[in-house]
Short mmCIF file of C-alpha atoms in Angstrom, two decimals:
data_model
loop_
_atom_site.label_atom_id
_atom_site.label_comp_id
_atom_site.label_asym_id
_atom_site.label_seq_id
_atom_site.Cartn_x
_atom_site.Cartn_y
_atom_site.Cartn_z
CA MET A 125 -81.98 28.44 82.78
CA THR A 126 -82.66 25.35 80.67
CA ALA A 127 -79.32 23.66 79.93
CA PHE A 128 -77.46 22.01 82.79
CA PRO A 129 -74.67 24.48 83.67
CA ASP A 130 -71.07 23.48 84.16
CA LEU A 131 -68.61 25.09 86.58
CA ALA A 132 -67.39 27.56 83.95
CA ALA A 133 -70.94 28.76 83.37
CA VAL A 134 -71.47 29.14 87.11
CA GLU A 135 -68.26 31.14 87.51
CA ALA A 136 -69.38 33.35 84.63
CA MET A 137 -72.57 34.12 86.56
CA ASP A 138 -70.46 35.30 89.48
CA ALA A 139 -68.34 37.45 87.18
CA VAL A 140 -71.33 39.52 86.04
CA ASP A 141 -73.11 39.64 89.41
CA PRO A 142 -73.76 43.34 90.24
CA LEU A 143 -73.79 42.50 93.96
CA ARG A 144 -70.52 40.52 94.01
CA SER A 145 -68.56 43.29 95.77
CA MET A 146 -70.94 43.15 98.75
CA ARG A 147 -69.38 39.88 99.89
CA ASP A 148 -66.24 41.74 101.00
CA ARG A 149 -68.28 43.61 103.60
CA PHE A 150 -68.93 40.40 105.53
CA ILE A 151 -66.84 38.23 107.84
CA LEU A 152 -67.16 34.69 106.48
CA PRO A 153 -65.01 31.84 107.85
CA GLU A 154 -62.64 30.06 105.49
CA GLY A 155 -63.91 26.69 104.33
CA VAL A 156 -67.55 27.48 105.09
CA ILE A 157 -70.42 27.80 102.63
CA TYR A 158 -73.04 29.63 104.65
CA LEU A 159 -76.60 28.83 103.57
CA ASP A 160 -78.37 29.65 106.82
CA GLY A 161 -78.83 33.39 106.58
CA ASN A 162 -82.56 32.77 106.87
CA SER A 163 -81.90 31.80 110.51
CA LEU A 164 -78.99 34.10 111.39
CA GLY A 165 -77.30 36.48 109.01
CA ALA A 166 -73.54 36.75 108.75
CA ALA A 167 -71.62 39.45 110.60
CA SER A 168 -70.41 42.48 108.69
CA HIS A 169 -67.40 44.69 109.33
CA ALA A 170 -69.72 47.68 109.68
CA ALA A 171 -71.79 45.96 112.37
CA PHE A 172 -68.66 45.09 114.36
CA SER A 173 -67.36 48.65 114.00
CA GLU A 174 -70.58 50.16 115.34
CA LEU A 175 -70.71 47.66 118.20
CA GLN A 176 -67.12 48.45 119.18
CA ALA A 177 -67.72 52.19 119.09
CA ALA A 178 -70.90 51.93 121.15
CA ALA A 179 -69.27 49.76 123.81
CA SER A 180 -65.79 51.28 124.06
CA LYS A 181 -66.34 54.96 123.31
CA GLU A 182 -69.97 55.74 124.07
CA TRP A 183 -70.69 53.45 127.02
CA GLY A 184 -67.08 53.18 128.17
CA GLN A 185 -66.18 56.87 128.03
CA ASP A 186 -69.35 58.92 127.67
CA LEU A 187 -71.36 56.85 130.14
CA ILE A 188 -74.89 58.18 130.66
CA ARG A 189 -74.11 61.23 128.55
CA ALA A 190 -74.23 58.98 125.49
CA TRP A 191 -78.03 58.95 125.62
CA ASN A 192 -77.75 62.49 124.31
CA THR A 193 -74.33 62.71 122.66
CA ALA A 194 -74.74 59.45 120.70
CA GLY A 195 -78.48 59.82 120.06
CA TRP A 196 -79.39 56.53 121.73
CA PHE A 197 -82.93 57.58 122.61
CA ASP A 198 -83.90 58.26 119.00
CA MET A 199 -82.45 55.06 117.57
CA PRO A 200 -85.73 53.07 117.49
CA THR A 201 -87.35 55.51 115.08
CA GLU A 202 -84.21 56.39 113.11
CA LEU A 203 -83.45 52.73 112.45
CA GLY A 204 -87.14 52.11 111.83
CA ASP A 205 -87.15 54.60 108.98
CA ARG A 206 -84.08 52.93 107.49
CA ILE A 207 -85.79 49.54 107.61
CA GLY A 208 -88.76 51.27 106.04
CA ARG A 209 -86.81 51.56 102.80
CA LEU A 210 -86.44 47.78 102.67
CA ILE A 211 -90.12 47.09 103.35
CA GLY A 212 -91.78 49.83 101.32
CA ALA A 213 -92.78 52.05 104.23
CA ALA A 214 -92.65 55.84 104.25
CA ALA A 215 -91.02 57.55 107.20
CA GLY A 216 -92.74 57.60 110.57
CA GLN A 217 -94.45 54.21 110.31
CA THR A 218 -91.75 51.77 111.47
CA VAL A 219 -90.08 51.45 114.86
CA VAL A 220 -87.32 49.07 115.93
CA CYS A 221 -88.02 47.47 119.28
CA ASP A 222 -88.32 44.33 121.40
CA THR A 223 -88.78 40.88 119.82
CA THR A 224 -91.04 39.59 117.08
CA SER A 225 -93.06 37.62 119.63
CA THR A 226 -93.61 40.67 121.83
CA ASN A 227 -94.51 42.80 118.83
CA ILE A 228 -97.07 40.26 117.60
CA TYR A 229 -98.68 40.45 121.02
CA LYS A 230 -98.85 44.24 120.77
CA VAL A 231 -100.31 44.45 117.28
CA LEU A 232 -102.87 41.66 117.75
CA HIS A 233 -104.21 43.36 120.87
CA ALA A 234 -104.20 46.69 119.04
CA ALA A 235 -106.11 45.25 116.09
CA LEU A 236 -108.69 43.55 118.30
CA ALA A 237 -109.28 46.81 120.14
CA MET A 238 -109.91 48.52 116.80
CA ARG A 239 -112.59 45.94 115.97
CA PRO A 240 -114.48 45.63 119.29
CA ASP A 241 -117.53 44.02 117.68
CA ARG A 242 -115.45 41.14 116.25
CA SER A 243 -113.78 38.25 118.07
CA VAL A 244 -111.92 36.08 115.53
CA ILE A 245 -108.18 35.94 114.85
CA VAL A 246 -107.18 34.12 111.65
CA ALA A 247 -103.71 32.60 111.24
CA GLU A 248 -101.91 29.83 109.37
CA GLY A 249 -101.78 26.35 110.83
CA ASN A 250 -98.28 25.93 109.46
CA SER A 251 -97.06 29.32 110.66
CA PHE A 252 -93.82 29.69 112.54
CA PRO A 253 -94.87 28.51 116.02
CA THR A 254 -94.26 31.77 117.89
CA ASP A 255 -96.96 33.47 115.80
CA LEU A 256 -99.46 30.81 116.89
CA TYR A 257 -98.31 30.80 120.50
CA MET A 258 -98.70 34.56 120.75
CA ALA A 259 -102.09 34.46 119.01
CA GLU A 260 -103.20 31.82 121.51
CA GLY A 261 -101.93 33.99 124.35
CA VAL A 262 -103.78 37.06 123.09
CA ALA A 263 -107.00 35.06 122.61
CA SER A 264 -106.73 33.74 126.17
CA THR A 265 -106.88 37.27 127.55
CA ARG A 266 -110.07 38.26 125.71
CA ALA A 267 -113.46 36.74 126.53
CA GLY A 268 -115.03 35.09 123.51
CA ALA A 269 -111.95 35.38 121.28
CA VAL A 270 -111.57 32.57 118.74
CA LEU A 271 -108.52 31.47 116.75
CA ARG A 272 -109.16 30.05 113.27
CA LEU A 273 -106.33 28.25 111.50
CA GLU A 274 -105.68 27.65 107.83
CA GLY A 275 -105.23 23.94 107.25
CA VAL A 276 -107.28 23.12 110.34
CA ASP A 277 -110.55 25.03 110.07
CA ALA A 278 -110.45 25.43 106.29
CA PRO A 279 -108.00 24.56 103.48
CA SER A 280 -107.18 28.18 102.64
CA ILE A 281 -106.87 31.33 104.69
CA GLU A 282 -109.20 33.17 102.33
CA GLU A 283 -112.05 30.80 103.26
CA LEU A 284 -111.69 31.75 106.93
CA ILE A 285 -112.21 35.48 106.44
CA ASP A 286 -115.74 36.72 107.13
CA ASP A 287 -117.56 39.47 109.03
CA LYS A 288 -116.61 37.98 112.40
CA VAL A 289 -112.86 38.32 111.79
CA ALA A 290 -111.09 41.16 113.54
CA VAL A 291 -107.54 40.48 112.39
CA VAL A 292 -105.58 38.19 110.07
CA LEU A 293 -101.99 37.27 111.05
CA VAL A 294 -100.04 35.86 108.12
CA ASN A 295 -96.43 35.22 107.08
CA HIS A 296 -95.24 36.80 103.86
CA VAL A 297 -92.83 33.89 103.34
CA ASN A 298 -93.41 30.52 105.01
CA TYR A 299 -90.50 29.72 107.30
CA LYS A 300 -90.33 26.07 106.26
CA SER A 301 -91.26 25.82 102.58
CA GLY A 302 -90.34 29.34 101.48
CA GLU A 303 -93.73 29.85 99.82
CA LEU A 304 -94.40 33.55 99.11
CA ARG A 305 -97.89 34.95 99.71
CA ASP A 306 -99.53 37.56 97.48
CA MET A 307 -99.49 40.47 99.92
CA ALA A 308 -101.66 42.87 97.95
CA ALA A 309 -104.38 40.32 97.12
CA LEU A 310 -104.74 38.92 100.64
CA THR A 311 -104.71 42.41 102.16
CA ARG A 312 -107.56 43.43 99.86
CA LYS A 313 -109.49 40.28 100.80
CA ALA A 314 -109.15 40.89 104.53
CA GLN A 315 -109.99 44.58 104.35
CA ALA A 316 -112.99 43.98 102.08
CA ALA A 317 -114.44 41.86 104.90
CA GLY A 318 -113.76 44.66 107.40
CA ALA A 319 -110.78 42.93 109.03
CA LEU A 320 -107.31 44.26 109.72
CA ILE A 321 -104.20 42.41 108.59
CA VAL A 322 -100.78 41.87 110.19
CA TRP A 323 -97.94 40.63 107.99
CA ASP A 324 -94.97 38.77 109.49
CA LEU A 325 -91.92 39.77 107.41
CA CYS A 326 -89.30 37.69 109.22
CA HIS A 327 -88.41 35.72 106.09
CA SER A 328 -88.91 38.48 103.54
CA ALA A 329 -87.39 41.67 104.99
CA GLY A 330 -83.98 41.93 103.34
CA ALA A 331 -84.66 38.91 101.15
CA LEU A 332 -86.90 40.51 98.53
CA PRO A 333 -88.65 43.80 97.79
CA VAL A 334 -91.66 44.46 100.03
CA ASP A 335 -94.23 47.22 99.46
CA LEU A 336 -96.29 47.68 102.62
CA ASP A 337 -97.58 51.12 101.67
CA GLY A 338 -98.35 50.07 98.12
CA ALA A 339 -100.35 47.08 99.35
CA ASN A 340 -102.23 49.26 101.89
CA VAL A 341 -101.15 46.99 104.76
CA ASP A 342 -102.42 47.79 108.25
CA PHE A 343 -99.62 46.37 110.41
CA ALA A 344 -96.44 44.35 110.03
CA VAL A 345 -93.77 42.84 112.25
CA GLY A 346 -90.41 41.32 111.50
CA CYS A 347 -86.95 40.50 112.78
CA THR A 348 -83.57 41.95 111.82
CA TYR A 349 -81.19 39.07 112.56
CA LYS A 350 -81.89 37.03 109.44
CA TYR A 351 -81.43 38.60 106.00
CA ILE A 352 -80.85 42.10 107.42
CA ASN A 353 -77.82 40.72 109.35
CA GLY A 354 -78.37 42.64 112.57
CA GLY A 355 -76.81 39.92 114.75
CA PRO A 356 -78.08 37.31 117.23
CA GLY A 357 -80.92 38.71 119.30
CA ALA A 358 -81.07 41.92 117.25
CA PRO A 359 -84.27 43.87 117.95
CA ALA A 360 -87.37 43.37 115.85
CA PHE A 361 -89.61 46.00 114.25
CA ILE A 362 -93.24 47.06 114.00
CA TYR A 363 -94.93 48.83 111.11
CA ALA A 364 -98.24 50.63 111.58
CA ALA A 365 -99.85 52.54 108.72
CA THR A 366 -100.07 56.28 109.32
CA ARG A 367 -103.87 56.17 109.06
CA HIS A 368 -104.01 54.10 112.27
CA LEU A 369 -101.53 55.99 114.44
CA ALA A 370 -103.93 58.54 115.90
CA ASP A 371 -106.20 55.92 117.46
CA VAL A 372 -104.33 52.64 117.87
CA GLN A 373 -103.58 51.49 121.40
CA GLN A 374 -101.26 48.66 122.41
CA PRO A 375 -101.34 46.98 125.83
CA LEU A 376 -97.68 47.23 126.90
CA SER A 377 -97.79 50.88 127.90
CA GLY A 378 -94.24 51.37 129.08
CA TRP A 379 -92.47 54.66 129.60
CA TRP A 380 -90.70 54.76 126.25
CA GLY A 381 -94.07 54.85 124.52
CA HIS A 382 -95.25 57.83 126.57
CA ALA A 383 -95.83 61.16 124.88
CA ARG A 384 -93.59 62.84 127.49
CA PRO A 385 -91.36 60.11 128.91
CA PHE A 386 -89.14 62.44 130.92
CA ALA A 387 -92.00 64.32 132.53
CA PHE A 388 -92.47 61.28 134.79
CA GLU A 389 -96.23 61.80 134.94
CA GLN A 390 -98.40 59.48 136.99
CA GLY A 391 -100.84 58.59 134.18
CA TYR A 392 -100.07 57.14 130.77
CA ALA A 393 -100.49 59.18 127.59
CA ALA A 394 -99.40 57.51 124.37
CA ASP A 395 -97.02 59.17 121.95
CA ALA A 396 -98.81 60.64 118.95
CA GLY A 397 -96.80 58.60 116.44
CA ILE A 398 -95.13 55.25 115.93
CA ARG A 399 -93.25 55.54 119.25
CA ARG A 400 -96.50 54.53 120.97
CA PHE A 401 -95.53 50.94 120.10
CA LEU A 402 -92.44 51.18 122.29
CA CYS A 403 -92.50 49.75 125.79
CA GLY A 404 -89.37 49.85 127.97
CA THR A 405 -85.72 50.82 127.54
CA GLN A 406 -84.33 49.38 124.34
CA PRO A 407 -81.13 47.26 123.87
CA ILE A 408 -78.73 49.91 122.68
CA LEU A 409 -75.69 47.72 121.92
CA THR A 410 -77.67 45.42 119.65
CA MET A 411 -79.30 48.43 118.06
CA ARG A 412 -75.88 49.81 117.25
CA ALA A 413 -74.89 46.53 115.62
CA LEU A 414 -78.09 46.79 113.59
CA LYS A 415 -77.16 50.33 112.60
CA GLY A 416 -73.93 49.00 111.12
CA ALA A 417 -75.80 46.23 109.34
CA LEU A 418 -78.16 48.77 107.81
CA ASP A 419 -75.17 50.77 106.54
CA ASP A 420 -74.48 47.78 104.29
CA TRP A 421 -77.93 48.20 102.71
CA ASP A 422 -77.68 51.87 101.82
CA ASN A 423 -76.84 51.37 98.13
CA VAL A 424 -78.38 47.94 97.52
CA ASP A 425 -80.76 47.77 94.57
CA MET A 426 -83.65 45.63 95.81
CA ALA A 427 -84.63 44.63 92.27
CA ALA A 428 -81.09 43.34 91.64
CA LEU A 429 -81.20 41.55 94.98
CA ARG A 430 -84.41 39.77 94.04
CA LYS A 431 -83.11 38.84 90.59
CA LYS A 432 -80.01 37.26 92.11
CA SER A 433 -82.03 35.50 94.80
CA ILE A 434 -84.22 33.79 92.22
CA ALA A 435 -81.18 32.87 90.11
CA LEU A 436 -79.36 31.36 93.12
CA THR A 437 -82.33 29.32 94.27
CA ASP A 438 -83.22 28.22 90.72
CA LEU A 439 -79.65 27.02 90.22
CA PHE A 440 -79.67 25.15 93.53
CA ILE A 441 -82.91 23.34 92.71
CA GLN A 442 -81.68 22.43 89.24
CA LEU A 443 -78.37 21.06 90.48
CA VAL A 444 -79.81 19.15 93.44
CA GLU A 445 -82.48 17.47 91.33
CA ALA A 446 -80.00 16.61 88.58
CA ARG A 447 -77.24 15.30 90.83
CA CYS A 448 -79.05 14.14 93.98
CA GLY A 449 -82.58 13.39 92.85
CA ALA A 450 -81.95 9.65 92.78
CA TYR A 451 -81.27 9.66 96.53
CA GLY A 452 -84.79 10.51 97.66
CA LEU A 453 -84.62 14.29 98.07
CA LYS A 454 -88.02 15.83 97.26
CA LEU A 455 -88.52 19.54 96.61
CA GLU A 456 -90.71 21.14 99.29
CA SER A 457 -90.46 24.75 98.09
CA PRO A 458 -92.38 26.26 95.17
CA ARG A 459 -90.63 25.57 91.88
CA ASP A 460 -91.59 28.97 90.48
CA GLY A 461 -89.01 31.44 91.77
CA THR A 462 -91.51 34.32 91.75
CA LYS A 463 -93.59 32.40 94.32
CA ARG A 464 -90.65 31.60 96.56
CA GLY A 465 -88.64 33.58 99.10
CA SER A 466 -84.84 33.37 99.20
CA GLN A 467 -84.71 29.81 100.53
CA VAL A 468 -85.11 26.25 99.29
CA SER A 469 -86.29 23.23 101.24
CA PHE A 470 -86.10 19.55 100.42
CA GLU A 471 -87.77 16.66 102.24
CA HIS A 472 -85.99 13.43 103.09
CA ASP A 473 -86.66 10.75 105.69
CA ASN A 474 -83.11 11.22 106.98
CA ALA A 475 -83.07 14.99 106.76
CA TYR A 476 -81.50 15.55 110.17
CA ALA A 477 -78.53 13.24 109.56
CA ILE A 478 -78.01 14.66 106.07
CA MET A 479 -77.86 18.21 107.40
CA GLN A 480 -75.44 17.25 110.16
CA ALA A 481 -73.19 15.59 107.58
CA LEU A 482 -73.31 18.74 105.45
CA ILE A 483 -72.42 20.95 108.41
CA ALA A 484 -69.48 18.66 109.20
CA ARG A 485 -68.24 19.28 105.65
CA GLY A 486 -68.60 23.07 105.93
CA VAL A 487 -72.00 23.55 104.27
CA ILE A 488 -74.21 25.19 106.89
CA GLY A 489 -77.95 24.98 106.33
CA ASP A 490 -80.51 23.83 108.86
CA PHE A 491 -83.03 21.12 109.71
CA ARG A 492 -86.71 21.60 110.42
CA ALA A 493 -88.73 18.79 111.95
CA PRO A 494 -89.85 16.34 110.96
CA ALA A 495 -88.02 15.84 107.65
CA THR A 496 -86.83 19.08 106.04
CA VAL A 497 -83.37 20.26 105.04
CA ARG A 498 -83.53 24.02 104.53
CA PHE A 499 -81.09 26.31 102.74
CA GLY A 500 -81.12 30.10 102.82
CA PHE A 501 -79.52 32.16 100.07
CA THR A 502 -78.51 35.67 101.12
CA PRO A 503 -77.66 37.46 97.88
CA LEU A 504 -75.33 39.95 99.56
CA TYR A 505 -72.73 37.29 100.34
CA VAL A 506 -73.69 33.99 98.68
CA GLY A 507 -72.31 33.42 95.20
CA PHE A 508 -73.17 31.03 92.40
CA LYS A 509 -69.97 29.04 92.90
CA ASP A 510 -71.04 28.53 96.53
CA VAL A 511 -74.17 26.83 95.19
CA TRP A 512 -72.14 24.60 92.89
CA GLN A 513 -69.76 23.55 95.64
CA ALA A 514 -72.56 22.95 98.15
CA VAL A 515 -74.32 20.60 95.76
CA GLU A 516 -71.06 18.77 95.02
CA ILE A 517 -70.68 18.08 98.74
CA LEU A 518 -74.34 17.09 99.09
CA GLU A 519 -74.01 14.66 96.17
CA ASP A 520 -70.93 13.09 97.74
CA ILE A 521 -72.68 12.68 101.09
CA MET A 522 -75.69 11.04 99.43
CA ARG A 523 -73.67 8.83 97.06
CA THR A 524 -71.31 7.52 99.74
CA GLY A 525 -73.93 7.28 102.47
CA ALA A 526 -71.75 9.41 104.75
CA TRP A 527 -74.86 10.69 106.50
CA LYS A 528 -75.33 7.20 107.99
CA GLU A 529 -72.38 7.65 110.36
CA ALA A 530 -73.47 7.30 113.98
CA ARG A 531 -72.23 10.78 114.93
CA PHE A 532 -74.91 12.35 112.76
CA ALA A 533 -77.82 10.56 114.41
CA VAL A 534 -77.82 12.44 117.74
CA LYS A 535 -80.15 15.40 117.53
CA SER A 536 -79.19 18.89 118.63
CA ALA A 537 -81.50 21.42 120.21
CA VAL A 538 -80.32 24.10 117.78
CA THR A 539 -79.52 22.57 114.42
#
C-alpha cells in the first residue's frame, strides 16, 4: 500500500475480505470499535451457547453424571488437539489447563530436571512480567539456579545462550511492541547449545500461523482469552513435543495427571502422555466457553488470517502517521508487517490520557506503562472501516486536545 487510501478504498478492502462473514459470529456492542482483542477477545454466539448448555443442561440437570455423559473429563486433551491446529502441533502434544503462569512454572521445572548438569534460565528483560516472576520463583526453589535476562546481561538473547543454559523462555510476540521473533532460528540456536526452549504464545496463538512441530520446539505455553476468544479467565494450554513425553516430569503432581486417577492409589504415577501436565480438577464451564470459541475457528484459513492482519495493521500505521504524526505519536512496533504480530503500539508522553479519551469515544485499545498506547487487530471481527474510523477519532482527539480533560488524568488499575 503506497498511495494514501480514501474511505472508498477502505470500504473496497472490506468488500473483498474473505473473512468478513466471521464478524457476524461475534457479539459486538453498537458504537464500539474494539481494538483490544490482544487483551481480551470478544464473545461469540457459539461460546455463549456452549456456556449456557453446560450450565443449564449438563450441570443443572445431569449433575455429576455430566462428567461422563458430557465428556467433561476428556475436555483438556480434546480442546488441546483443537488448539494444536492453530499452533502447528500434531495430536497428543497439547493440553488445555490452568493458567499461563502456572504452566510456565511447570515447564520450567520440567526443563531444568531434563538438564540436571545446567543451572541457567534465559529470558527477556522486556518480557510480560508474569514470565519473569515465574522464572524468578522457579530459580528460587533450585540451589545454584541463575536467571539471565536479555537487555540486562547482554543486548540479545542469542548472546546469553551457552553450555550452562538449561532452558530459554521467550515470547513469540512481544506483548508491548508486537515484535515477532524468528521461532525456527532461535529454537535451532538454543538446541545447538544443548538447551531446551519454551515459547510463550499468548500474543501469537490465534493471531498468526504458528508451526511448533515444524520448528522442532520443545515446549510452549499460551492463553486462550486473547485472539482465540475463549473468555475472561479461560484456561491456558501447554505443548510438549512427543519426543519428551516419556521422560518429562513436572512438579505439580495432582490427581488429574495420574496414569490411573480413579484408582485412588497412594503413590503418584504420571500419565504416559500429555495429560501428565495436568494437576487438579479443571474449570469445566470456562472450558465449555472455549469449546464454543474454537468452533468459530474450524474453517478459518490461517494464511488468510495473517494476510488480513498485516493489511489491517499496515493501514493503521499509515493512517496514524499521516493524520496524527504531527501530534507526537511515535511508532513503537516494527514497521515491517512480517516482523510484527497482530497489534500496533505508539509511544506518547500522554499515552494514558489519550487512551482514556479514545475509550470515552468508543475506540477501545489499552495503555501500557509508561507511555504506550496499544491496539490489537483481531482479523475475525475487525474490519478496514473500523481502522479508518478509529484513526478519525484519534485525529480529532489529538487536534482538539480533548485528551487534556481532567477526567482522563486519573489512572485506572485495569486500563
